[in-house]
Amino acid sequence: MNDPLILTFDFGTQSLRCALVNKKGEIEGIIKKPYSPLYNSPKKGYAEQDPDYYWNFAVDALKELSKKYKDKLDRIIGSTITTFRDSSVYLDKDLKPIRPMILWLDQRTNEAKEPLPLLHKIAFALVGMTDTIVLNRKRTSAHWLKENEPENWKRVHKYVNISSYLVYKFTGKLCDSVASVTGHYPINFKARKWYKEGALKGRIFGVPSKMLCELKQPGEVLGLIKDEIADECGLPKGIKLYATGSDKGCETIGLGALNRDTAAISYGTACTVEVSNQKYYEPEKFLPAYPAAVPNWYNMEVQIYRGYWMIPWFYSQFATKLVDEAKLQEMSIEQLLNDRLKDIP
């Protein structure tokens, strides 16, 4: 095929984008679906969402895209998904969500009551990692679930990232790209695989190996989009879903930052700076580099958690009148805010 297309799904924190992209990187068709609400907050600082909330948005977007760009569908040769990171889904034996997922921007912590082996504590203390380990344990949702919802934890059969769950919904196979499971998981980023049961660093997250999904390398086939999904959404059957990487890793590819001399700056809900390298280097002490969406590469990254998320927060809290005014003028609120900046001395 001379003009093939890739069907892509970009699950962001604030919206979903479903697009058809050609081999030049040009978008030939796109559907964007903003989430509303972005998440639920049962308590101050909490950020939760039903995992199927994102799946339902994907199905709706795919149906709309198939209808709008029907003449392009026979050119699709494969598909990919990328998602936000560090957002765990808790599945029972039937691979159904047990409770709402805890998103990456959730601020809750736990007391990390589950004890670590004494030798592990000594090893961490000797290299000055004790504070880092304690912080990571307190930020891991597995420990929070054990302490606050023990009955739910007993039901957990699989503990996966949102990307892994969406791969399962698309293909029926619970697996994921090693470059997509960035977060508080027992993963050896340098070796690109899960830590073995009881490993020194893997133990801190409190997730048994049996709860983890299969990992594949970027570029490998995760599975085929299920026939029933293809029928429901108007797609050709037999489309392969390929392993890629996390949202930030895919942005780095899109920017062409594929060497150590170029930094990729991402102005997303969270802001990051990434540099790609074929060798593994930690960007800061005890901060790992992550597997890149390019096979055998790594992304060194630093992050500011509250990035462009602050913009919609600002106008929803302090500029609601301008939101209405922007609609009347048929322009984006961001454009209107930029225009108003000119009036500030």
Short mmCIF file of N, CA and C in Angstrom, two decimals, residues 40 48-55 99-101:
data_model
loop_
_atom_site.label_atom_id
_atom_site.label_comp_id
_atom_site.label_asym_id
_atom_site.label_seq_id
_atom_site.Cartn_x
_atom_site.Cartn_y
_atom_site.Cartn_z
N ASN A 40 -13.32 12.48 39.33
CA ASN A 40 -14.15 12.65 40.52
C ASN A 40 -13.26 12.81 41.74
N GLU A 48 -10.11 10.44 41.04
CA GLU A 48 -10.47 9.08 40.66
C GLU A 48 -11.33 9.10 39.40
N GLN A 49 -11.35 7.97 38.70
CA GLN A 49 -12.22 7.85 37.53
C GLN A 49 -12.46 6.36 37.25
N ASP A 50 -13.63 6.07 36.72
CA ASP A 50 -13.96 4.71 36.28
C ASP A 50 -13.11 4.40 35.04
N PRO A 51 -12.34 3.32 35.02
CA PRO A 51 -11.53 3.01 33.84
C PRO A 51 -12.34 2.90 32.56
N ASP A 52 -13.57 2.40 32.68
CA ASP A 52 -14.41 2.26 31.49
C ASP A 52 -14.91 3.61 30.96
N TYR A 53 -14.78 4.64 31.76
CA TYR A 53 -15.10 5.99 31.31
C TYR A 53 -14.26 6.33 30.09
N TYR A 54 -12.97 6.02 30.14
CA TYR A 54 -12.07 6.30 29.02
C TYR A 54 -12.36 5.37 27.84
N TRP A 55 -12.68 4.13 28.13
CA TRP A 55 -13.01 3.19 27.07
C TRP A 55 -14.25 3.64 26.30
N ARG A 99 -12.83 -1.07 41.67
CA ARG A 99 -13.14 0.26 42.18
C ARG A 99 -12.62 1.28 41.17
N PRO A 100 -12.96 2.56 41.34
CA PRO A 100 -12.39 3.58 40.45
C PRO A 100 -10.87 3.59 40.51
N MET A 101 -10.25 3.90 39.39
CA MET A 101 -8.80 3.99 39.35
C MET A 101 -8.34 5.27 40.04
#
